[in-house]
XYZ file of C-alpha atoms in Angstrom:
294
model
C 36.545 -34.767 -52.492
C 36.544 -38.959 -53.510
C 37.482 -40.987 -49.954
C 36.917 -38.963 -47.713
C 37.641 -40.091 -43.943
C 37.355 -38.403 -40.421
C 40.815 -37.235 -40.887
C 40.773 -35.177 -44.127
C 37.281 -34.080 -43.884
C 38.184 -30.454 -42.091
C 40.035 -29.990 -44.974
C 38.012 -30.534 -47.700
C 34.935 -29.058 -46.171
C 36.952 -25.453 -46.257
C 38.810 -25.826 -49.988
C 35.254 -26.454 -50.634
C 34.094 -22.051 -50.249
C 35.756 -19.873 -52.983
C 37.767 -17.893 -53.156
C 35.893 -15.549 -53.987
C 33.326 -15.127 -50.439
C 33.463 -12.391 -48.649
C 36.724 -12.259 -46.636
C 34.508 -12.005 -42.837
C 32.096 -14.690 -43.822
C 35.252 -17.475 -45.157
C 37.116 -16.722 -42.453
C 34.003 -16.884 -39.558
C 32.736 -20.280 -41.212
C 37.035 -21.411 -42.051
C 37.593 -20.787 -37.872
C 33.357 -22.458 -37.463
C 34.169 -25.610 -38.846
C 37.024 -26.419 -37.749
C 35.918 -25.533 -33.837
C 32.934 -27.937 -34.874
C 35.065 -31.374 -36.217
C 37.972 -30.374 -33.363
C 34.779 -30.963 -30.569
C 33.258 -33.711 -32.445
C 36.236 -36.013 -32.237
C 37.864 -34.983 -28.812
C 34.236 -36.561 -27.436
C 33.480 -38.522 -30.120
C 30.402 -38.016 -30.701
C 28.299 -40.463 -31.243
C 24.774 -40.391 -33.944
C 22.274 -40.513 -31.498
C 23.341 -37.200 -29.751
C 24.373 -35.931 -32.779
C 20.468 -36.210 -33.910
C 19.419 -35.440 -30.552
C 21.349 -31.879 -31.085
C 19.875 -31.506 -34.029
C 15.882 -32.327 -32.297
C 17.065 -29.227 -29.798
C 18.655 -26.772 -32.269
C 14.805 -27.683 -34.056
C 12.846 -27.359 -31.470
C 14.230 -24.676 -30.162
C 13.145 -23.527 -33.880
C 9.196 -24.423 -33.332
C 8.916 -22.297 -30.290
C 10.573 -18.957 -31.533
C 7.647 -16.161 -32.571
C 7.703 -12.795 -32.610
C 7.202 -13.198 -28.181
C 9.537 -15.772 -27.623
C 13.108 -15.521 -29.525
C 14.483 -18.958 -27.924
C 17.280 -19.381 -29.896
C 18.527 -16.067 -27.457
C 17.522 -18.256 -23.965
C 20.084 -20.547 -25.020
C 22.793 -17.743 -26.489
C 21.991 -15.909 -23.099
C 22.373 -18.990 -20.941
C 25.686 -20.607 -22.438
C 27.248 -17.359 -21.580
C 27.571 -16.489 -25.386
C 25.471 -13.490 -25.483
C 28.094 -11.710 -22.523
C 30.565 -12.792 -24.246
C 29.840 -11.890 -27.242
C 29.090 -8.114 -25.197
C 31.724 -7.735 -23.954
C 33.981 -8.239 -26.503
C 32.228 -5.742 -28.575
C 31.905 -2.795 -25.136
C 35.398 -2.683 -23.639
C 34.445 0.651 -22.194
C 36.959 2.999 -20.050
C 36.751 2.161 -16.276
C 34.734 5.266 -15.274
C 32.172 4.279 -18.302
C 28.784 2.593 -16.946
C 29.336 -1.515 -18.173
C 27.285 -2.685 -21.203
C 25.340 -6.307 -20.451
C 23.292 -8.660 -22.824
C 19.476 -7.021 -24.428
C 17.459 -9.869 -23.495
C 14.704 -10.973 -25.589
C 11.609 -9.129 -24.526
C 12.928 -5.453 -25.886
C 10.642 -4.343 -28.564
C 9.833 -1.480 -31.192
C 7.370 0.970 -30.470
C 7.086 1.603 -26.962
C 4.717 4.172 -26.421
C 7.239 7.744 -25.291
C 6.579 9.407 -21.834
C 7.174 13.067 -20.373
C 9.919 13.311 -18.382
C 8.137 11.789 -14.543
C 5.252 9.829 -16.200
C 3.721 6.844 -14.803
C 5.089 3.953 -17.225
C 3.674 1.229 -15.218
C -0.128 1.562 -16.849
C -1.037 -0.769 -14.982
C 1.655 -3.146 -14.310
C 1.045 -5.495 -10.986
C 3.632 -4.607 -8.389
C 4.373 -2.671 -6.060
C 5.109 1.385 -6.978
C 8.930 2.831 -7.575
C 10.577 6.029 -8.611
C 13.069 5.987 -9.931
C 15.545 8.690 -11.095
C 19.072 9.565 -11.795
C 21.488 11.668 -14.258
C 22.872 10.849 -17.577
C 26.732 12.313 -17.892
C 29.665 11.812 -20.267
C 33.137 10.849 -19.828
C 33.598 14.019 -19.086
C 31.336 14.898 -16.693
C 29.065 16.652 -19.784
C 25.189 16.006 -18.156
C 24.121 15.240 -21.873
C 20.614 16.271 -22.576
C 18.131 14.675 -24.882
C 19.235 11.614 -24.557
C 16.393 8.822 -25.521
C 15.799 6.342 -22.970
C 14.183 3.036 -23.656
C 13.879 1.242 -20.161
C 11.161 -2.478 -20.082
C 11.374 -5.081 -17.086
C 8.868 -7.507 -15.816
C 6.136 -7.114 -13.552
C 5.887 -8.416 -9.610
C 4.817 -12.145 -10.720
C 7.540 -12.305 -12.908
C 5.806 -11.354 -16.699
C 7.540 -8.545 -19.411
C 4.119 -7.436 -21.260
C 4.870 -9.645 -24.334
C 4.537 -11.693 -22.630
C 0.733 -11.376 -21.733
C -2.244 -12.182 -22.971
C -3.170 -9.495 -25.764
C -5.689 -7.032 -25.165
C -7.802 -8.098 -27.600
C -6.375 -5.364 -30.376
C -4.059 -7.390 -31.423
C -1.708 -6.830 -30.194
C 0.269 -7.062 -26.711
C -0.800 -3.705 -23.655
C 2.709 -1.984 -22.964
C 3.132 -2.110 -19.885
C 6.216 -1.256 -17.732
C 8.230 -0.697 -20.364
C 8.384 2.949 -22.614
C 10.223 5.440 -23.799
C 11.294 9.213 -22.148
C 14.569 11.472 -22.974
C 16.582 13.224 -20.724
C 16.233 16.896 -19.278
C 18.899 19.573 -20.359
C 20.418 18.738 -17.712
C 20.746 14.871 -17.801
C 18.386 13.758 -15.965
C 15.695 11.738 -15.687
C 12.898 10.094 -13.578
C 9.090 8.315 -13.772
C 7.048 6.471 -12.474
C 7.300 2.504 -12.460
C 6.891 -0.915 -10.814
C 9.404 -2.443 -8.284
C 12.001 -5.134 -9.846
C 11.231 -8.239 -9.075
C 13.744 -11.149 -9.423
C 12.130 -13.812 -12.184
C 12.812 -17.280 -13.953
C 13.159 -17.067 -17.955
C 10.740 -19.053 -19.732
C 11.756 -22.675 -19.092
C 9.118 -24.306 -19.949
C 11.019 -25.261 -23.996
C 14.185 -26.626 -24.299
C 16.592 -24.755 -23.438
C 14.191 -25.445 -19.589
C 15.010 -28.901 -20.269
C 18.928 -27.707 -20.923
C 19.374 -26.405 -18.076
C 17.251 -28.579 -15.561
C 19.927 -31.180 -17.465
C 22.332 -29.427 -16.144
C 20.951 -28.706 -12.561
C 20.658 -25.028 -12.998
C 18.087 -22.451 -11.853
C 16.744 -20.203 -14.274
C 15.979 -17.396 -12.241
C 17.078 -13.883 -13.125
C 17.998 -11.340 -9.980
C 15.512 -7.878 -9.707
C 16.399 -5.959 -12.751
C 15.719 -2.052 -15.165
C 16.538 -3.011 -18.850
C 17.899 0.322 -20.136
C 19.222 2.019 -23.340
C 20.343 4.664 -23.863
C 21.225 6.575 -27.668
C 22.728 9.985 -27.504
C 24.066 11.718 -30.573
C 28.041 11.706 -30.139
C 27.942 8.249 -28.018
C 28.146 4.807 -27.965
C 24.657 3.244 -27.546
C 24.721 1.645 -24.672
C 21.908 -1.440 -23.313
C 22.449 -2.562 -19.797
C 20.454 -3.243 -16.566
C 20.637 -2.143 -13.562
C 20.180 -5.024 -10.364
C 18.260 -4.691 -6.717
C 20.554 -5.225 -4.637
C 20.036 -7.425 -1.868
C 18.669 -9.963 -4.608
C 19.932 -14.101 -4.325
C 20.289 -13.967 -8.326
C 22.979 -12.021 -7.804
C 25.978 -14.691 -7.379
C 23.875 -17.232 -10.087
C 22.274 -15.042 -13.002
C 20.949 -17.620 -15.335
C 22.078 -15.495 -17.971
C 25.440 -14.335 -16.275
C 24.689 -10.651 -16.870
C 25.079 -9.320 -12.754
C 28.947 -6.775 -12.875
C 28.571 -5.301 -9.284
C 29.200 -2.304 -10.970
C 25.251 -2.192 -12.177
C 23.876 -3.056 -8.879
C 22.467 -0.147 -6.767
C 19.832 0.095 -3.415
C 16.236 0.191 -4.170
C 15.077 2.181 -0.930
C 11.448 1.051 0.801
C 9.714 4.141 1.820
C 7.629 4.752 4.829
C 3.309 6.098 2.783
C 3.897 9.619 2.417
C 4.713 12.421 0.052
C 6.209 10.261 -3.131
C 9.496 12.228 -5.498
C 7.270 12.892 -8.275
C 4.546 15.181 -5.152
C 1.929 12.619 -5.460
C 0.663 11.210 -1.647
C 1.478 8.297 -1.028
C -1.161 5.745 0.512
C 0.741 3.008 1.122
C 5.213 1.844 1.075
C 6.664 2.760 -2.079
C 10.388 2.226 -3.151
C 12.811 4.426 -5.339
C 15.918 4.209 -6.927
C 18.435 6.692 -8.659
C 21.006 5.798 -10.442
C 23.669 7.865 -12.832
C 24.660 6.332 -16.716
C 28.166 7.478 -18.197
C 28.830 7.169 -21.308
C 31.701 6.183 -23.105
C 32.192 9.018 -26.275
C 31.644 7.610 -29.748
C 34.973 6.734 -31.969
C 35.033 9.915 -34.990
C 36.005 8.026 -38.083
C 37.818 10.244 -40.480
């Protein structure tokens, strides 16, 4: 490995890997090294630019903690998250499309009965959400585990808010429930609003330098898990939002857009007498059967 130069270094790096290493790891690293080296040669990367890139990644690491994942934001805003999602979740035409997971899912969300209020004091106009979960053949899926989460009207998720004094963030506009025997579900939350992704860190500075905005169109996050079916991670987007065609993380799909219907004061779907206007949204999910391996 002596006298390596710009023409021979790529092969030298590839040759340094032990033949006994994991074959998939070898495939990934081989392609990564080849593409990185080609990229550097193609743009004739300067030492100053290389150092700036290292500093950018270092800052992303420093700002990442248990409430903020800057590397997911970076992946999302470069379209990488959506590309990986699309490659790994190809579905039949009539199945609900998957989209990006996002950085604000948390384990341990509270469980609720169907029809419950999951807002838990989150700021926003009242909204009643309903739908049905079915298989590709139209069969209702009962007992499906439904995780749902969203931001409040100020554009913040509960994990971005200050703690409730107990040392952990209070769960708001987030919860877990299960579909009924007919595959149906319903809950009360708040109106979905557009919001900017966190842009006070290195990813935000990158977007600004590129002349891009940090906004996401209004949406609800869903993760649906049911035996015999592929797990579905997706959003439901609010029709009419001005950012539907310029989502900062490239997650919008036309099949995931639906109407949020505004209602005058009156009786809500759960029988509650509402003294102010409220919204309803209904969306049905179609799950893809899981592959059966012999």
